[in-house]
Coordinates of C-alpha atoms in Angstrom, one line a residue:
M646 CA 117.6 83.8 146.1
S647 CA 120.3 82.1 143.9
V648 CA 122.6 84.6 142.2
V649 CA 124.0 83.0 139.1
I650 CA 127.3 84.6 137.8
P651 CA 128.8 83.3 134.6
A652 CA 132.5 83.9 134.6
H653 CA 135.4 83.4 132.1
G654 CA 138.5 84.8 133.6
G655 CA 138.3 88.4 135.0
Q656 CA 139.2 87.4 138.5
D657 CA 139.9 91.0 139.7
R658 CA 136.5 92.3 138.6
L659 CA 134.7 89.2 140.0
D660 CA 136.3 89.9 143.4
L661 CA 134.6 93.3 143.4
T662 CA 131.3 91.7 142.3
L663 CA 131.4 89.3 145.2
A664 CA 132.5 92.0 147.7
A665 CA 129.4 94.0 146.8
L666 CA 127.2 90.9 147.2
A667 CA 128.7 90.3 150.6
A668 CA 127.4 93.7 151.7
Q669 CA 123.8 93.2 150.6
T670 CA 120.9 94.2 152.8
Y671 CA 119.1 91.0 151.7
P672 CA 119.3 88.3 154.5
G673 CA 122.5 86.3 154.1
H674 CA 120.9 83.0 155.2
L675 CA 118.4 83.3 152.3
L676 CA 121.1 84.0 149.7
E677 CA 123.4 81.7 147.7
V678 CA 125.8 82.7 145.0
L679 CA 126.9 80.4 142.2
V680 CA 130.0 81.5 140.3
V681 CA 129.9 79.4 137.1
D682 CA 133.4 78.9 135.8
D683 CA 133.2 78.7 132.0
G684 CA 136.7 77.2 131.3
S685 CA 138.8 79.9 133.0
E686 CA 142.6 79.6 132.9
P687 CA 143.6 79.7 135.6
P688 CA 140.4 78.4 137.2
I689 CA 138.2 80.8 139.2
R690 CA 139.0 81.0 142.9
L691 CA 136.8 82.4 145.7
P692 CA 138.1 85.5 147.3
E693 CA 138.2 86.2 151.0
I694 CA 135.3 88.8 150.9
R695 CA 132.2 87.0 149.6
P696 CA 128.8 86.0 150.7
A697 CA 128.8 83.0 153.1
G698 CA 126.8 80.8 150.7
T699 CA 129.1 81.2 147.7
R700 CA 130.4 78.2 145.6
V701 CA 132.0 77.6 142.3
V702 CA 130.3 75.5 139.7
R703 CA 132.5 74.2 136.9
V704 CA 131.1 73.9 133.3
R705 CA 131.6 70.3 132.1
D706 CA 129.7 70.4 128.8
G707 CA 129.2 73.2 126.4
W708 CA 130.5 76.8 126.4
G709 CA 129.4 80.4 126.4
I710 CA 127.3 82.7 128.6
S711 CA 124.0 81.1 128.0
N712 CA 125.3 77.6 128.7
A713 CA 127.0 78.9 131.9
V714 CA 123.8 80.5 133.1
N715 CA 121.8 77.4 132.5
T716 CA 124.4 75.3 134.3
G717 CA 124.1 77.6 137.3
A718 CA 120.3 77.6 137.3
K719 CA 120.3 73.8 137.3
A720 CA 122.5 73.7 140.3
A721 CA 120.7 76.4 142.2
D722 CA 118.7 75.7 145.3
G723 CA 116.8 79.0 145.6
E724 CA 113.2 79.7 144.5
I725 CA 114.4 82.8 142.6
I726 CA 117.2 83.0 140.1
Q727 CA 119.1 86.3 139.9
R728 CA 121.3 86.7 136.8
L729 CA 124.3 88.9 137.4
D730 CA 127.4 89.6 135.3
A731 CA 130.9 89.0 136.7
D732 CA 131.9 92.6 136.1
M733 CA 128.9 94.2 137.8
V734 CA 129.1 95.9 141.2
A735 CA 125.6 96.1 142.8
C736 CA 124.5 98.6 145.4
R737 CA 123.7 97.3 148.9
E738 CA 119.9 97.2 148.2
H739 CA 120.1 95.6 144.8
I740 CA 119.1 92.0 145.6
E741 CA 116.5 93.1 148.2
A742 CA 114.9 95.5 145.7
L743 CA 114.5 92.8 143.0
A744 CA 113.5 90.0 145.4
R745 CA 110.7 91.8 147.2
W746 CA 108.4 91.8 144.1
H747 CA 108.4 88.1 144.0
H748 CA 106.5 87.9 147.3
E749 CA 103.5 89.2 145.4
T750 CA 103.3 86.7 142.6
D751 CA 105.3 84.1 140.8
Y752 CA 105.1 85.3 137.2
L753 CA 107.2 88.5 137.4
V754 CA 110.6 89.3 136.0
T755 CA 112.3 92.1 137.9
I756 CA 114.9 94.2 136.2
G757 CA 117.8 96.1 137.8
M758 CA 119.5 99.2 136.5
K759 CA 123.1 99.7 135.4
K760 CA 125.5 102.5 134.5
F761 CA 128.9 102.0 132.7
V762 CA 132.1 103.2 134.4
E763 CA 135.8 102.8 133.8
A764 CA 137.1 100.5 136.5
P765 CA 139.0 102.6 139.1
P766 CA 141.8 101.3 141.3
V767 CA 139.5 100.1 144.0
T768 CA 139.8 97.1 146.3
P769 CA 137.2 94.6 147.4
S770 CA 137.5 95.9 150.9
Q771 CA 136.6 99.4 149.8
V772 CA 133.6 98.1 147.9
F773 CA 132.4 96.1 150.9
Q774 CA 132.7 99.0 153.3
A775 CA 131.2 101.7 151.0
G776 CA 127.8 103.0 152.0
G777 CA 126.9 103.7 148.4
L778 CA 128.3 103.3 144.9
G779 CA 129.1 106.9 144.6
E780 CA 131.8 106.5 147.3
V781 CA 134.0 104.4 145.1
F782 CA 132.9 105.1 141.5
D783 CA 132.6 108.3 139.5
L784 CA 128.8 108.2 138.9
A785 CA 128.8 111.7 137.5
G786 CA 131.0 110.6 134.6
A787 CA 129.2 107.3 134.2
V788 CA 127.5 106.4 130.9
S789 CA 123.9 105.7 131.4
S790 CA 122.3 102.6 129.9
S791 CA 119.6 103.0 127.3
T792 CA 117.4 100.8 129.5
E793 CA 116.8 103.6 132.0
A794 CA 115.8 106.1 129.3
T795 CA 113.3 103.6 127.8
I796 CA 111.8 102.9 131.2
A797 CA 111.4 106.6 131.9
K798 CA 109.8 107.3 128.5
T799 CA 107.3 104.4 128.9
D800 CA 106.2 105.2 132.5
G801 CA 108.0 102.4 134.1
L802 CA 107.2 100.1 131.1
R803 CA 103.4 100.6 131.6
K804 CA 103.2 102.2 128.2
S805 CA 105.7 99.9 126.5
R806 CA 104.4 97.8 123.6
N807 CA 107.3 95.3 123.9
P808 CA 108.8 95.6 127.5
Y809 CA 111.1 92.6 126.9
H810 CA 113.4 95.0 125.0
V811 CA 114.8 96.4 128.2
C812 CA 115.4 93.0 129.9
T813 CA 118.8 92.6 128.2
G814 CA 120.8 91.7 131.3
P815 CA 123.0 91.6 133.0
T816 CA 120.8 91.9 136.1
F817 CA 117.3 90.4 136.3
A818 CA 115.4 88.0 138.6
L819 CA 112.6 85.5 138.1
H820 CA 111.2 82.4 139.7
R821 CA 113.2 79.2 139.0
E822 CA 110.1 77.5 137.6
V823 CA 109.5 80.2 135.0
F824 CA 113.2 80.1 134.0
H825 CA 113.0 76.3 133.3
A826 CA 109.4 76.5 131.8
V827 CA 110.8 78.6 128.8
G828 CA 113.8 76.4 128.5
G829 CA 116.4 78.7 129.9
L830 CA 118.8 80.6 127.7
D831 CA 119.5 79.3 124.2
P832 CA 123.2 78.3 123.9
T833 CA 123.0 78.6 120.1
V834 CA 122.4 82.3 120.3
V835 CA 125.9 83.8 120.4
R836 CA 124.8 87.4 120.3
G837 CA 121.7 89.0 121.9
E838 CA 121.0 85.9 124.1
D839 CA 119.4 88.0 126.9
T840 CA 117.0 89.7 124.5
E841 CA 116.0 86.4 122.9
F842 CA 115.5 84.8 126.3
S843 CA 113.4 87.8 127.4
Y844 CA 111.3 87.6 124.3
R845 CA 110.4 84.0 125.1
L846 CA 109.6 85.1 128.7
A847 CA 107.2 87.6 127.2
M848 CA 105.5 85.0 125.1
H849 CA 105.2 82.9 128.3
G850 CA 103.0 85.7 129.8
V851 CA 105.3 87.2 132.4
V852 CA 105.1 90.8 133.7
F853 CA 108.4 92.8 133.5
V854 CA 108.9 95.1 136.5
P855 CA 111.9 97.5 136.6
D856 CA 113.1 98.7 140.0
M857 CA 115.1 102.0 140.0
E858 CA 116.4 101.2 143.5
A859 CA 118.3 98.2 142.2
Q860 CA 121.3 100.2 141.0
A861 CA 124.6 98.8 139.8
V862 CA 127.7 99.8 137.8
H863 CA 129.2 97.8 134.9
L864 CA 132.9 97.9 134.9
G865 CA 134.0 99.0 131.4
L866 CA 132.1 100.1 128.3
P867 CA 130.1 97.5 126.3
A868 CA 131.2 96.4 122.9
Q869 CA 128.5 98.4 121.1
H870 CA 130.1 101.6 122.5
R871 CA 133.4 100.7 120.8
D872 CA 132.0 99.6 117.4
R873 CA 128.2 100.1 117.4
E874 CA 127.8 99.4 113.7
R875 CA 129.3 96.0 113.8
A876 CA 127.7 95.2 117.2
V877 CA 124.3 95.8 115.7
R878 CA 125.0 93.8 112.5
A879 CA 126.4 90.9 114.6
V880 CA 123.2 90.5 116.6
E881 CA 120.7 91.0 113.8
P882 CA 120.7 87.5 112.3
Y883 CA 120.0 85.9 115.7
L884 CA 117.1 88.3 116.5
A885 CA 115.7 88.1 113.0
H886 CA 115.3 84.4 113.1
R887 CA 114.0 84.1 116.7
I888 CA 112.0 87.3 117.4
P889 CA 109.2 87.6 114.8
L890 CA 108.0 90.9 116.3
R891 CA 111.1 92.5 114.9
R892 CA 109.4 93.1 111.5
D893 CA 112.2 95.6 110.6
L894 CA 114.6 92.6 110.4
R895 CA 112.3 90.6 108.1
K896 CA 111.9 92.7 105.0
E897 CA 113.1 90.3 102.4
R898 CA 110.2 88.6 100.7
G899 CA 110.3 84.9 100.1
R900 CA 112.5 84.2 103.1
R901 CA 111.8 81.4 105.7
W902 CA 112.5 82.1 109.3
L903 CA 113.2 79.9 112.3
V904 CA 110.2 81.2 114.3
P905 CA 107.2 82.2 112.1
Y906 CA 105.1 85.3 112.8
V907 CA 101.7 83.5 112.7
E908 CA 100.6 79.9 113.3
I909 CA 97.5 79.0 111.3
V910 CA 95.7 76.1 113.1
L911 CA 93.1 74.1 111.1
D912 CA 91.2 71.1 112.4
V913 CA 91.0 68.7 109.5
T914 CA 89.3 65.8 111.2
D915 CA 86.5 64.3 109.0
T916 CA 87.4 66.8 106.2
S917 CA 88.0 66.0 102.6
E918 CA 91.4 66.3 101.1
A919 CA 90.1 68.8 98.5
V920 CA 88.8 71.2 101.1
V921 CA 92.0 71.0 103.1
R922 CA 94.1 71.5 100.0
Q923 CA 92.2 74.7 99.2
A924 CA 92.5 76.0 102.8
V925 CA 96.3 75.3 102.9
S926 CA 96.8 77.0 99.6
A927 CA 95.0 80.1 100.7
A928 CA 96.9 80.2 104.0
L929 CA 100.3 80.0 102.3
D930 CA 99.4 82.4 99.5
G931 CA 98.3 85.4 101.5
K932 CA 99.9 88.8 101.6
L933 CA 101.5 87.8 104.9
Q934 CA 103.6 84.7 104.2
D935 CA 105.6 84.5 107.4
V936 CA 103.4 81.7 108.6
V937 CA 103.3 78.0 109.5
V938 CA 100.2 75.9 109.0
T939 CA 99.3 73.3 111.6
L940 CA 96.8 70.6 110.6
V941 CA 95.1 69.0 113.6
G942 CA 93.9 65.5 113.1
P943 CA 94.2 61.9 114.4
W944 CA 97.5 61.3 112.6
S945 CA 99.0 59.0 115.2
R946 CA 96.2 56.6 114.7
L947 CA 97.1 55.9 111.1
D948 CA 98.7 52.5 110.5
P949 CA 101.7 53.3 108.2
R950 CA 101.7 49.7 106.9
R951 CA 98.2 49.8 105.4
F952 CA 96.6 52.1 102.8
G953 CA 93.8 50.5 100.9
L954 CA 91.4 52.3 98.5
S955 CA 88.6 51.2 100.8
D956 CA 90.4 52.5 103.9
P957 CA 88.0 54.6 106.1
C958 CA 90.9 57.0 106.8
F959 CA 91.5 57.4 103.0
E960 CA 91.2 61.2 103.0
L961 CA 93.4 61.6 106.1
R962 CA 96.1 59.4 104.6
L963 CA 96.0 61.3 101.4
M964 CA 96.5 64.5 103.3
R965 CA 99.4 63.1 105.2
D966 CA 101.2 62.0 102.1
L967 CA 100.4 65.3 100.3
F968 CA 101.7 67.6 103.0
A969 CA 104.3 65.5 104.9
H970 CA 107.3 67.0 103.2
D971 CA 106.4 70.7 103.2
E972 CA 108.4 72.4 106.0
R973 CA 105.7 75.1 106.4
I974 CA 103.0 72.5 107.3
R975 CA 102.9 70.5 110.6
L976 CA 100.7 67.5 111.3
I977 CA 99.8 67.1 115.0
D978 CA 97.1 65.4 116.9
E979 CA 96.3 68.3 119.3
A980 CA 97.2 71.9 119.2
A981 CA 99.5 73.2 122.0
P982 CA 98.0 75.5 124.7
T983 CA 100.0 78.4 123.1
P984 CA 102.0 78.7 119.9
A985 CA 105.0 80.2 121.8
P986 CA 107.4 81.5 120.7
T987 CA 105.3 82.4 117.6
P988 CA 103.6 85.6 118.7
F989 CA 100.2 85.1 117.0
R990 CA 97.8 82.1 116.3
Y991 CA 94.9 82.0 113.9
R992 CA 92.1 79.5 114.4
G993 CA 89.1 79.2 112.1
P994 CA 86.9 76.7 110.1
V995 CA 88.9 74.8 107.6
D996 CA 86.1 75.2 105.0
V997 CA 86.4 79.0 105.2
P998 CA 89.6 79.7 103.4
L999 CA 91.6 82.8 104.3
H1000 CA 91.4 85.8 102.0
R1001 CA 94.8 87.1 100.9
A1002 CA 94.4 90.1 103.3
T1003 CA 92.8 88.3 106.3
L1004 CA 95.8 87.8 108.5
E1005 CA 97.4 91.1 107.7
R1006 CA 94.3 93.0 108.5
M1007 CA 93.6 91.0 111.7
I1008 CA 97.1 91.7 113.0
E1009 CA 96.9 95.3 112.1
S1010 CA 93.6 95.5 114.1
V1011 CA 94.9 94.0 117.3
Q1012 CA 98.2 95.8 117.2
K1013 CA 96.5 99.2 117.4
D1014 CA 95.5 98.5 121.1
L1015 CA 97.3 95.3 121.9
T1016 CA 94.0 93.3 122.1
G1017 CA 94.5 89.8 123.4
V1018 CA 92.0 88.0 121.1
L1019 CA 90.1 89.2 118.0
V1020 CA 87.0 87.1 117.3
V1021 CA 85.4 87.4 113.9
D1022 CA 81.8 86.4 113.9
L1023 CA 81.1 84.6 110.6
P1024 CA 77.7 84.7 108.9
D1025 CA 76.8 81.0 109.7
G1026 CA 77.3 81.5 113.5
R1027 CA 80.8 80.1 113.6
T1028 CA 83.9 82.2 114.5
A1029 CA 87.5 82.7 113.4
R1030 CA 90.0 84.2 115.9
L1031 CA 93.4 85.7 116.1
E1032 CA 95.1 85.0 119.5
R1033 CA 98.0 87.0 121.0
T1034 CA 100.5 84.4 122.4
S1035 CA 101.6 86.6 125.4
A1036 CA 97.9 87.0 126.3
L1037 CA 97.3 83.2 126.2
G1038 CA 100.4 82.7 128.3
R1039 CA 99.3 85.2 130.9
A1040 CA 95.9 83.7 131.1
A1041 CA 97.5 80.2 131.6
L1042 CA 99.6 81.6 134.5
L1043 CA 96.6 83.3 136.1
A1044 CA 93.7 80.9 135.6
G1045 CA 92.9 77.8 137.5
A1046 CA 92.1 74.4 136.1
G1047 CA 89.0 74.5 133.9
A1048 CA 88.8 78.3 133.9
D1049 CA 87.5 80.3 131.0
L1050 CA 90.7 81.7 129.4
D1051 CA 88.8 84.2 127.3
A1052 CA 87.3 85.7 130.4
V1053 CA 90.8 86.1 131.9
I1054 CA 92.2 87.6 128.6
D1055 CA 89.3 90.0 128.5
T1056 CA 90.5 91.4 131.9
T1057 CA 94.2 91.4 131.1
H1058 CA 94.3 92.3 127.4
G1059 CA 90.8 92.5 126.0
V1060 CA 88.7 90.3 123.7
R1061 CA 87.1 92.1 120.8
H1062 CA 84.4 90.9 118.3
E1063 CA 84.1 92.2 114.8
P1064 CA 82.2 91.4 111.6
P1065 CA 83.9 89.6 108.8
D1066 CA 83.5 92.2 106.0
R1067 CA 86.9 93.9 106.5
F1068 CA 88.8 90.6 106.9
W1069 CA 87.1 88.7 104.1
P1070 CA 86.4 91.5 101.6
A1071 CA 84.0 90.9 98.8
P1072 CA 85.7 90.3 95.4
T1073 CA 86.0 93.5 93.4
Q1074 CA 83.9 93.7 90.2
P1075 CA 85.7 94.7 87.1
D1076 CA 84.9 98.1 85.6
P1077 CA 82.4 97.8 82.8
V1078 CA 83.9 98.0 79.3
T1079 CA 82.2 100.4 76.9
I1080 CA 82.6 99.5 73.2
P1081 CA 82.2 102.6 71.0
A1082 CA 79.7 102.5 68.3
P1083 CA 81.0 102.4 64.7
V1084 CA 81.3 105.7 62.9
K1085 CA 78.7 106.0 60.2
A1086 CA 79.5 107.7 56.8
P1087 CA 77.6 110.9 56.1
A1088 CA 74.2 110.2 54.5
D1089 CA 75.0 112.2 51.3
S1090 CA 78.2 110.2 50.6
P1091 CA 78.4 106.5 49.7
A1092 CA 80.2 104.2 52.1
E1093 CA 83.9 103.6 51.2
T1094 CA 84.9 100.0 50.5
P1095 CA 88.1 98.6 52.1
E1096 CA 89.6 98.4 48.7
K1097 CA 88.9 102.1 48.0
T1098 CA 90.3 103.0 51.4
L1099 CA 93.6 101.2 50.8
L1100 CA 94.0 102.8 47.3
R1101 CA 93.3 106.3 48.7
R1102 CA 96.0 105.8 51.4
L1103 CA 98.6 104.6 48.9
K1104 CA 98.0 107.6 46.6
S1105 CA 98.4 109.9 49.5
A1106 CA 101.7 108.3 50.5
L1107 CA 103.1 108.5 47.0
R1108 CA 102.0 112.1 46.3
P1109 CA 105.1 114.3 46.0
N1110 CA 105.6 117.0 48.7

């Protein structure tokens, strides 16, 4: 286990954090602690009471918590990365409680608990010698984290629709390979970096496991307790652009977001430009416009120096020139195994254009029971499908080479087949228009000519009251 602690000043609180780690029940020879000094003045020093395998890693490039955590993870030797804040004091069993789950499988993210307390006048020696957190901290007056309440309401996250919400730091553990597979934390995310990182972990297919025995206290109240309104507003832009599942943050129509909600994948090999143009227009003009279109074809084989009218790749070249400058359209040779971090992917025949309501209704269908894949059986025997990215990621983690991913997804999330009628509704027929028959004059009176009608109306208008 490699415990990575980003630090910028705060030496006194860091001393308490390291004293608690020195008293862990987890075997000391299996533990290393990396204190990542993010430009502290004066520089971080190691206190007397600390785990034996503790070292300071200086940040040479970049700045911020995310960059510091990434720097520590790159320098770590352990199989498991434990993220911990420099103002956290963990109970003696904290590291052991989170580490034991990783003996079972390599795609878990274990989450520790925390409570907020005002820092008392306590020494590192007292923290090290204490048998429990309650001996040195006022746990009765502590402010509980919303994390614990959410975990309790969702039966330990078993009933949570988006369990990544509770993995907001500052204490969680995961395999080093998983950390690097999703690219680590994003240094450009200044607020909500842990939530954004956890969302990408969810799209990778991990399982989040909270452990109530991994208790800790956070010294001091978080910023949102001091000014919740501004704290929420400050984080919203980062989450809105990077977490498409936060639909509440994407209410403005016509906006373009960094990470789209749905990737629409169409194979355009050996297809005419006219067919593809129609399919792309339908995809971008649906009720759900938070999408990106990926056109799969042999684009890399096109010679940019030649484009003759008799070119056998004429249609493909025409498509490339037509769509090359639209930021909502991507031209790639082969679709990626998953569309992460985009949460959904649609795949269907290019010559079956999407109805305006297709994507909206497909997502509505799978969101009811969190189905992994929805397969629509088209009348000609072909299929269109909506895939949940987290289900694809989980299947990739579980399945061996050449395995049937749908069979794995059917076990973990479910695969459902449905007919196309609801997703490609028949065009509505206009209501019939009834033209009333002309009113006939009574049989005993001659028909009035237009001239006589006009004269009668004039006389009526000029008649004195």
